[in-house]
Structures are given as C-alpha cells and as structure tokens.
Amino acid sequence: MSKIVSIHSFRGGTGKSNTTANLAAQVALAGKRVGIVDTDIQSPGIHVLFGLDGVSMGHTLNEYLRGEVPIEEVAFNIGDHTGDVSGRVKLAGQALYLFPSSIKGSEISRVLKDGYDANKLNEGLQDMIKTLNLDYLFIDTHPGLNEETLLSISISDILILIMRPDNQDFQGTAVTVDIAKLLLVDHLHLLVNKALSRYDFGHLKAEIEGVFDTPVAAVLPLTEDMVENASGDIFSLAFPDHPWSKGIRQVVDTILKIG
Amino acid sequence: MSLFDKLQSELDDRNEEGGISTVDLLELPESLRRIMRHMLRAVTMPRKDVLTLVASWPEKDRISEEELDKALKSLVHQGWLIEMGEGDLLGYRVNLRRKKGSQLSIFNTIGEKIDERMEAARKAAEEKAAQEGGEGTPPPEDE
C-alpha cells in the first residue's frame, strides 16, 4: 500500500526542503514510484533543488486548488527533466514527480487572501497517489503548526520531524511530537540535522530519544559543503560518500523497511 | 460518561460552521480520531469498512456498533462528516473546514510588485544572454 511521508519541523531553517528532496530522490533511485508535494504555499522552495523556476515548473498546486487544472497536470516529471548537474542526472528515467506550489507573488497573495478548500487539498493528495500509482508521497510542509501541517500529519503513515540540536528547536519539537502522537501517526521519527561534527552523534541520538521517547532516524552533521551546494543539486546524489549523504541513506533504509 | 455522551457534550459546546478543522480533530476521542484518519485517507469510506476497521482493533479499544452509529450521526449533524448513500451503500466522508483567507498578508501589498521585479530580472537575463551570444556571431552581411 502507498505510504504518505510528511517531513516537518517546528521552526524554519532546519533543512526541511533539502532533506525532503534528498529522501525522495534516494527512494526513487531505489526503484520506487515517488511523488513530492510542496504544501508550503506561503514560502515554496523545493522546486529549486530540482532546477525549476516559475516558468519551467508549469502548472502549480495553486491552480489545482482553484479548480483550474486536474492534479495530474500539476505533476512535473523530474525523471524526464533532470538537467545535467552531476547529482540530479542520476535520476534520469526514475519515476519521481514534483507537485510544485507557485512562486509568483500574486499567486501566493491570492491563496493567502482567498483561502482554499481543504477537502480539495486532501482529495488532490490522495488522487496524486492513485493517478501516478505512487509507492510514496513525500509532503514538504510549512514550518510550525497550522491547518496544512496538521492535515498532512493527520494523513501520514510516516512523519519525519527535523530538529537541530538547539534549545529553541527542543521545545517546539516537543509540542509537535505530542500532537503527532495525538493524531495517531503510525511511524514517527526524529531527524537531527546540523549537528556539530565534534559532537558524539551516538550520545546525542540516545539523549534525544530519551527526552522525546521517539526514535531518531539519523543525526546529520552541519556541513559547509551543503551550504556551498546552495540548493543547486541533490546533495546526496552529487556527493554520495559524504557523511550527510550517508545519514540520509540511513533514513531512507528506515522508510523502506516500514514498507 | 459514554463515548457518545462525551462527544455530544463536546459538540454542544460549539457553534461552529462549515466543517471540521484539524484542531477539532485533535479533541475527538481516540477511537473517532482513528476513524477520521482512515476516512481522510480513503476520502470516502463505506459504513461497512468503518465496522471492519473497528472490529480489527484490540478488544479493549473497540466500540459497539450502536455507539459507533450514534457517534457518526453526531458528527454528520455537526457538519464534520458528510453522509453518502443509504442502506448497504451508506458511507461517509470528512468535511474539512475551508482554510480561511486573510487580508493581512504582506503578499497582498507586494505580491504583484514581486512578480514585476521577477519578470524584469528574467527579461534582463534573457537580453544579456542574447547579447553575449550575439557577440560571437556577426550579423549576416547585406548582399
């Protein structure tokens, strides 16, 4: 059965979109049919990692929510349009589809001003899975807790909560973990990102698992290499031997084992 | 207090319209939260599938068919579920509350300006690329 995987964080700047793109790409590379939907309609960004801009992305989730196009017309086939950067080119021919949100200021304004039909959003998410026969649908959410976020958590089989080893993240993540448990998510995992290399990752993992009573899928290092990549490519494909990429593949193993 | 009574008292305290919000979902009893979650995934869920779902739970968590029907009726009455069909074809779908718009967003003021600037930047980049490409290729001479 298809799985919905939500990637979320309580605070911004945790590396959510980068992580989502990398996890989805690695799962696609494992031969699975994968969709990624950008529900961060206020501040969309994941399209950049796949080399798209406002023109090349084609139809958007915003148009679907206004009833102007069916959801399948929003699907952008990444496997057919990888570009030639060293990482993404590995996705050629893979079944990986992006459902982008518009980056046009007027479109963002319109959806924020008019609101949207939440039933239509949910139907769209379920239709994406059916129409493209997806094994996994990854949802890149807006940080914090709002209606879209809670909806995506409500319908998820797997929730990956990203946090940094930072006291502000600790408190917000605690609230989100409680809510995810109330929403009865089947598989809840924490992912620690941007951990200083000098930390003992094993110790940090054990400590966080103890505090949140929730498994930590991986601890990923803070790295200048990722900053240098500047969302120009899918990092774990471009630099497969990098410790950050190895951590991502650890999370992918966890996701694939769930089914 | 039975599950139905708890739910009814919760619903009586509210006078909201237009479907359930995900925050409302958090406040439902666990058994109903579980059912609503399945309904959201299925989009439409026949009553017989709801009964099968409840029967699959550990005995201590199960609710009786009578209690379940009362709870579902209450949710329909509240506008949180939409009832579809009848008899053997009776089914339900979750009625999510519309995401409200806001006039307060900064994008309402600057949205179009952002687009104009992005379009100008795109055109400038295209013109620059055309000029750079043109430098190496002399225009054809008139015969």
Coordinates of C-alpha atoms in Angstrom, one line a residue:
Chain A
M1 CA 0.0 0.0 0.0
S2 CA 1.2 3.5 -0.8
K3 CA 2.8 5.5 2.1
I4 CA 2.5 9.2 2.8
V5 CA 5.7 10.6 4.3
S6 CA 5.5 14.1 5.8
I7 CA 8.7 16.0 6.5
H8 CA 8.1 18.6 9.1
S9 CA 9.9 20.9 11.5
F10 CA 8.6 23.3 14.2
R11 CA 11.0 26.0 13.2
G12 CA 12.3 27.2 9.8
G13 CA 15.8 26.8 8.6
T14 CA 16.2 23.2 9.7
G15 CA 16.9 21.9 6.2
K16 CA 13.4 20.5 5.6
S17 CA 13.1 21.0 1.8
N18 CA 16.7 19.9 1.2
T19 CA 16.1 16.8 3.3
T20 CA 12.7 16.0 1.6
A21 CA 14.3 16.3 -1.9
N22 CA 17.2 14.1 -0.9
L23 CA 15.0 11.4 0.8
A24 CA 12.5 11.4 -2.1
A25 CA 15.3 11.2 -4.7
Q26 CA 17.0 8.3 -2.9
V27 CA 13.7 6.4 -2.6
A28 CA 13.1 6.9 -6.3
L29 CA 16.6 5.7 -7.0
A30 CA 15.8 2.5 -5.1
G31 CA 13.2 1.9 -7.9
K32 CA 10.1 3.2 -6.1
R33 CA 7.5 5.4 -7.7
V34 CA 7.7 8.7 -5.7
G35 CA 5.8 12.0 -5.6
I36 CA 6.8 15.1 -3.7
V37 CA 4.2 17.8 -3.0
D38 CA 5.2 21.3 -1.8
T39 CA 2.4 22.3 0.6
D40 CA 4.4 25.2 1.8
I41 CA 2.3 27.5 -0.3
Q42 CA 3.4 30.6 1.7
S43 CA 7.1 30.1 1.0
P44 CA 7.6 27.3 -1.6
G45 CA 11.2 26.3 -2.3
I46 CA 11.8 22.6 -3.0
H47 CA 11.4 23.2 -6.8
V48 CA 14.8 24.9 -6.8
L49 CA 16.6 21.7 -5.8
F50 CA 15.2 20.1 -9.0
G51 CA 16.4 23.0 -11.1
L52 CA 12.9 24.5 -11.7
D53 CA 11.8 28.2 -11.8
G54 CA 8.5 29.9 -12.0
V55 CA 8.3 29.3 -15.8
S56 CA 9.7 25.8 -16.2
M57 CA 7.6 24.3 -13.3
G58 CA 4.4 24.5 -15.4
H59 CA 1.1 24.2 -13.6
T60 CA 1.0 24.5 -9.8
L61 CA -0.9 23.3 -6.8
N62 CA -2.4 26.8 -6.5
E63 CA -4.1 26.3 -9.9
Y64 CA -5.4 22.9 -8.8
L65 CA -6.8 24.4 -5.6
R66 CA -8.7 27.0 -7.6
G67 CA -10.2 24.2 -9.8
E68 CA -8.4 25.3 -12.9
V69 CA -6.4 22.1 -13.7
P70 CA -6.7 18.5 -12.6
I71 CA -4.0 17.3 -10.2
E72 CA -2.2 15.1 -12.7
E73 CA -1.5 18.2 -14.8
V74 CA 0.5 19.7 -11.8
A75 CA 2.8 16.7 -11.8
F76 CA 6.2 17.6 -13.1
N77 CA 8.2 14.5 -14.2
I78 CA 11.7 15.0 -12.7
G79 CA 13.0 11.8 -14.3
D80 CA 12.4 13.2 -17.7
H81 CA 13.9 16.7 -16.9
T82 CA 16.9 16.2 -14.7
G83 CA 19.2 18.8 -16.3
D84 CA 22.9 18.0 -16.4
V85 CA 24.1 18.6 -12.9
S86 CA 26.1 15.7 -11.5
G87 CA 23.6 14.6 -8.9
R88 CA 20.2 15.1 -10.5
V89 CA 21.3 13.5 -13.7
K90 CA 21.3 10.1 -11.8
L91 CA 17.5 10.5 -11.6
A92 CA 17.1 10.2 -15.4
G93 CA 14.3 7.7 -16.1
Q94 CA 13.2 7.3 -12.5
A95 CA 9.6 7.7 -11.5
L96 CA 9.9 10.9 -9.5
Y97 CA 7.2 13.6 -9.7
L98 CA 7.1 17.1 -8.2
F99 CA 3.8 18.9 -7.4
P100 CA 5.1 22.5 -7.0
S101 CA 3.5 25.4 -5.4
S102 CA 3.6 28.7 -7.3
I103 CA 6.4 31.1 -6.5
K104 CA 4.6 34.1 -8.1
G105 CA 3.9 36.8 -5.6
S106 CA 0.4 37.4 -7.0
E107 CA -0.4 33.7 -6.7
I108 CA 0.8 33.4 -3.1
S109 CA -1.1 36.6 -2.3
R110 CA -4.3 35.1 -3.9
V111 CA -4.2 31.8 -2.0
L112 CA -3.4 33.6 1.3
K113 CA -6.2 36.2 0.7
D114 CA -8.9 33.8 -0.6
G115 CA -8.0 30.7 1.4
Y116 CA -8.8 27.3 -0.2
D117 CA -10.9 24.2 0.1
A118 CA -9.1 21.9 2.5
N119 CA -11.2 19.0 1.2
K120 CA -9.9 19.6 -2.3
L121 CA -6.3 19.6 -1.0
N122 CA -6.8 16.3 0.7
E123 CA -8.5 14.8 -2.4
G124 CA -5.7 16.1 -4.5
L125 CA -3.1 14.4 -2.3
Q126 CA -5.0 11.1 -2.4
D127 CA -5.5 11.4 -6.2
M128 CA -1.8 12.0 -6.8
I129 CA -1.1 8.6 -5.3
K130 CA -3.8 6.8 -7.4
T131 CA -3.2 8.6 -10.7
L132 CA 0.5 8.1 -10.7
N133 CA 0.4 4.8 -8.9
L134 CA 2.9 6.1 -6.3
D135 CA 4.6 3.9 -3.7
Y136 CA 5.5 7.0 -1.7
L137 CA 4.2 10.6 -1.5
F138 CA 6.5 13.0 0.3
I139 CA 4.9 16.1 1.7
D140 CA 7.1 19.1 2.3
T141 CA 5.3 21.3 4.8
H142 CA 5.4 24.8 6.1
P143 CA 7.3 25.0 9.4
G144 CA 5.3 25.4 12.6
L145 CA 1.8 24.2 13.3
N146 CA -1.1 25.3 11.0
E147 CA -4.0 23.8 9.2
E148 CA -2.0 22.4 6.3
T149 CA 0.6 21.0 8.6
L150 CA -1.9 19.3 10.8
L151 CA -3.7 17.9 7.8
S152 CA -0.5 16.4 6.4
I153 CA 0.4 14.9 9.7
S154 CA -3.2 13.5 10.1
I155 CA -3.0 11.6 6.8
S156 CA 0.7 10.5 7.1
D157 CA 1.9 6.9 7.6
I158 CA 5.4 8.2 8.4
L159 CA 6.3 11.5 9.9
I160 CA 9.9 12.7 10.0
L161 CA 10.3 15.6 12.4
I162 CA 13.5 17.6 11.7
M163 CA 15.2 19.4 14.5
R164 CA 18.6 21.0 15.2
P165 CA 20.4 20.4 18.5
D166 CA 19.2 23.8 19.7
N167 CA 17.1 24.7 22.8
Q168 CA 14.5 26.5 20.7
D169 CA 14.0 23.5 18.5
F170 CA 13.8 21.2 21.5
Q171 CA 10.7 23.0 22.9
G172 CA 8.9 23.3 19.6
T173 CA 9.6 19.7 18.6
A174 CA 8.2 18.5 22.0
V175 CA 4.9 20.1 21.2
T176 CA 4.9 18.7 17.7
V177 CA 5.7 15.2 18.9
D178 CA 2.8 15.4 21.3
I179 CA 0.4 16.5 18.5
A180 CA 1.7 13.7 16.2
K181 CA 1.0 11.2 18.9
L182 CA -2.5 12.6 19.4
L183 CA -3.0 12.3 15.6
L184 CA -2.0 8.6 15.8
V185 CA 0.7 8.7 13.2
D186 CA 1.9 5.1 12.8
H187 CA 5.6 5.8 12.4
L188 CA 7.1 8.9 14.0
H189 CA 10.8 9.5 13.7
L190 CA 13.0 12.5 14.6
L191 CA 15.9 13.5 12.4
V192 CA 18.6 15.7 13.9
N193 CA 20.2 18.0 11.4
K194 CA 23.1 20.4 11.6
A195 CA 24.8 18.7 14.5
L196 CA 28.3 20.0 15.1
S197 CA 30.9 17.4 13.9
R198 CA 32.6 17.4 17.3
Y199 CA 29.5 16.0 19.0
D200 CA 29.3 12.4 19.8
F201 CA 26.4 11.5 17.5
G202 CA 25.6 8.2 19.3
H203 CA 25.3 10.0 22.6
L204 CA 23.2 12.8 21.1
K205 CA 20.9 10.3 19.5
A206 CA 20.4 8.4 22.7
E207 CA 19.8 11.6 24.7
I208 CA 17.2 12.9 22.2
E209 CA 15.4 9.6 22.0
G210 CA 15.3 9.6 25.8
V211 CA 13.9 13.1 26.0
F212 CA 11.2 12.7 23.3
D213 CA 10.5 9.0 23.8
T214 CA 10.7 8.8 20.0
P215 CA 13.3 7.1 17.7
V216 CA 15.9 9.2 16.0
A217 CA 16.3 8.0 12.4
A218 CA 19.7 9.7 12.0
V219 CA 21.9 12.5 13.1
L220 CA 23.2 14.6 10.2
P221 CA 26.3 16.8 10.5
L222 CA 26.4 20.6 10.0
T223 CA 28.5 21.0 6.8
E224 CA 29.8 23.9 4.8
D225 CA 29.7 21.6 1.8
M226 CA 25.9 21.6 1.9
V227 CA 25.9 25.4 2.1
E228 CA 28.3 25.6 -0.8
N229 CA 25.8 23.4 -2.8
A230 CA 23.3 26.2 -2.3
S231 CA 20.3 24.0 -3.3
G232 CA 21.9 23.7 -6.8
D233 CA 21.7 20.0 -6.8
I234 CA 20.5 16.9 -4.8
F235 CA 23.4 16.8 -2.4
S236 CA 23.3 13.1 -1.5
L237 CA 23.4 12.1 -5.2
A238 CA 26.2 14.5 -6.0
F239 CA 28.3 13.6 -3.0
P240 CA 27.2 10.0 -2.1
D241 CA 30.2 9.4 0.2
H242 CA 29.7 12.5 2.3
P243 CA 28.7 11.8 5.9
W244 CA 25.5 13.9 5.4
S245 CA 24.5 11.7 2.5
K246 CA 25.2 8.5 4.4
G247 CA 22.9 9.8 7.1
I248 CA 20.2 10.4 4.5
R249 CA 20.5 6.9 3.2
Q250 CA 20.1 5.6 6.8
V251 CA 16.7 7.4 7.0
V252 CA 15.8 6.0 3.6
D253 CA 16.5 2.5 4.9
T254 CA 14.1 3.2 7.8
I255 CA 11.4 4.4 5.4
L256 CA 11.8 1.5 3.0
K257 CA 11.8 -1.0 5.9
I258 CA 8.4 0.3 7.0
G259 CA 7.0 -0.8 3.7
Chain B
M1 CA -19.9 9.0 30.6
S2 CA -20.2 7.0 27.3
L3 CA -18.3 7.8 24.2
F4 CA -21.4 9.3 22.6
D5 CA -22.2 11.4 25.6
K6 CA -18.7 12.8 25.7
L7 CA -18.9 13.6 22.1
Q8 CA -22.3 15.1 22.3
S9 CA -21.3 17.4 25.2
E10 CA -18.2 18.5 23.3
L11 CA -20.3 19.3 20.2
D12 CA -23.0 21.1 22.2
D13 CA -20.3 23.4 23.5
R14 CA -19.5 24.5 20.0
N15 CA -21.3 26.5 17.5
E16 CA -19.0 26.5 14.6
E17 CA -19.9 26.1 11.0
G18 CA -18.5 24.7 7.8
G19 CA -16.8 21.5 8.7
I20 CA -14.1 20.2 11.0
S21 CA -10.7 21.8 11.4
T22 CA -7.7 19.7 12.2
V23 CA -7.6 21.3 15.6
D24 CA -11.1 19.9 16.2
L25 CA -9.8 16.6 15.1
L26 CA -7.2 16.7 18.0
E27 CA -10.0 17.0 20.5
L28 CA -12.1 14.0 19.4
P29 CA -11.9 10.8 21.5
E30 CA -9.1 8.5 20.3
S31 CA -11.4 6.0 18.6
L32 CA -13.0 8.7 16.5
R33 CA -9.7 10.3 15.7
R34 CA -8.6 6.9 14.4
I35 CA -11.7 6.5 12.2
M36 CA -11.4 10.1 10.9
R37 CA -7.8 9.5 9.9
H38 CA -8.8 6.4 7.9
M39 CA -11.6 8.4 6.3
L40 CA -9.3 11.2 5.3
R41 CA -7.0 8.7 3.5
A42 CA -9.9 6.9 1.9
V43 CA -11.7 10.2 1.0
T44 CA -15.0 8.2 1.1
M45 CA -15.4 5.3 3.5
P46 CA -18.4 2.9 3.4
R47 CA -20.0 2.2 6.8
K48 CA -19.2 -1.5 6.4
D49 CA -15.5 -0.6 6.2
V50 CA -15.8 1.5 9.3
L51 CA -17.2 -1.5 11.1
T52 CA -14.4 -3.7 9.8
L53 CA -11.9 -1.2 11.0
V54 CA -13.3 -1.1 14.5
A55 CA -13.5 -4.9 14.6
S56 CA -9.8 -5.0 13.8
W57 CA -8.9 -3.1 17.0
P58 CA -7.9 -4.8 20.2
E59 CA -11.0 -5.7 22.2
K60 CA -10.4 -3.1 24.9
D61 CA -10.4 -0.3 22.3
R62 CA -13.5 -1.4 20.4
I63 CA -16.8 0.4 20.5
S64 CA -20.2 -1.1 20.0
E65 CA -22.0 -0.8 16.6
E66 CA -24.7 1.2 18.4
E67 CA -22.2 3.6 19.9
L68 CA -20.4 4.0 16.7
D69 CA -23.6 4.8 14.8
K70 CA -24.6 7.4 17.4
A71 CA -21.1 9.0 17.2
L72 CA -21.2 9.0 13.3
K73 CA -24.7 10.6 13.3
S74 CA -23.5 13.3 15.7
L75 CA -20.6 14.1 13.5
V76 CA -22.9 14.3 10.5
H77 CA -25.2 16.5 12.5
Q78 CA -22.3 18.8 13.3
G79 CA -21.3 19.0 9.7
W80 CA -18.0 17.3 10.3
L81 CA -18.9 14.2 8.3
I82 CA -21.0 14.1 5.1
E83 CA -23.2 11.0 4.8
M84 CA -23.5 9.5 1.4
G85 CA -25.8 6.8 0.0
E86 CA -28.1 4.6 2.1
G87 CA -28.6 1.0 3.3
D88 CA -25.7 -1.2 2.3
L89 CA -24.2 1.6 0.3
L90 CA -24.1 4.0 3.2
G91 CA -20.8 5.8 3.6
Y92 CA -19.1 8.9 5.0
R93 CA -16.5 11.5 4.0
V94 CA -14.8 14.0 6.2
N95 CA -15.9 17.6 5.7
L96 CA -12.8 19.7 6.3
R97 CA -13.3 23.3 7.1
R98 CA -12.3 25.7 4.4
K99 CA -8.9 27.3 5.0
K100 CA -9.8 30.9 5.7
G101 CA -8.1 33.7 3.7
S102 CA -6.6 36.8 5.3
Q103 CA -6.3 40.4 4.2
L104 CA -3.4 40.9 6.4
S105 CA -0.7 39.1 4.4
I106 CA 2.2 41.2 3.3
F107 CA 1.8 39.5 -0.1
N108 CA -1.5 41.3 -0.7
T109 CA 0.6 44.5 -0.8
I110 CA 3.7 43.4 -2.5
G111 CA 2.7 40.3 -4.5
E112 CA 2.3 41.9 -7.9
K113 CA 5.4 44.1 -7.3
I114 CA 7.4 41.0 -6.7
D115 CA 6.2 39.5 -10.0
E116 CA 7.0 42.7 -11.9
R117 CA 10.5 42.6 -10.5
M118 CA 11.0 38.9 -11.2
E119 CA 9.7 39.4 -14.7
A120 CA 12.1 42.4 -15.3
A121 CA 15.0 40.4 -13.9
R122 CA 14.1 37.4 -16.2
K123 CA 13.9 39.7 -19.3
A124 CA 17.2 41.4 -18.4
A125 CA 18.9 38.0 -18.0
E126 CA 17.5 36.9 -21.4
E127 CA 18.6 40.1 -23.1
K128 CA 22.1 39.8 -21.6
A129 CA 22.3 36.2 -22.7
A130 CA 21.2 37.1 -26.2
Q131 CA 23.8 39.9 -26.4
E132 CA 26.6 37.7 -25.2
G133 CA 25.5 35.0 -27.6
G134 CA 25.3 37.6 -30.4
E135 CA 28.9 39.0 -29.8
G136 CA 30.4 35.8 -31.2
T137 CA 28.1 35.5 -34.2
P138 CA 28.3 38.5 -36.6
P139 CA 25.1 39.5 -38.2
P140 CA 24.8 38.4 -41.9
E141 CA 26.1 40.9 -44.3
D142 CA 23.8 42.5 -46.9
E143 CA 24.2 41.2 -50.3

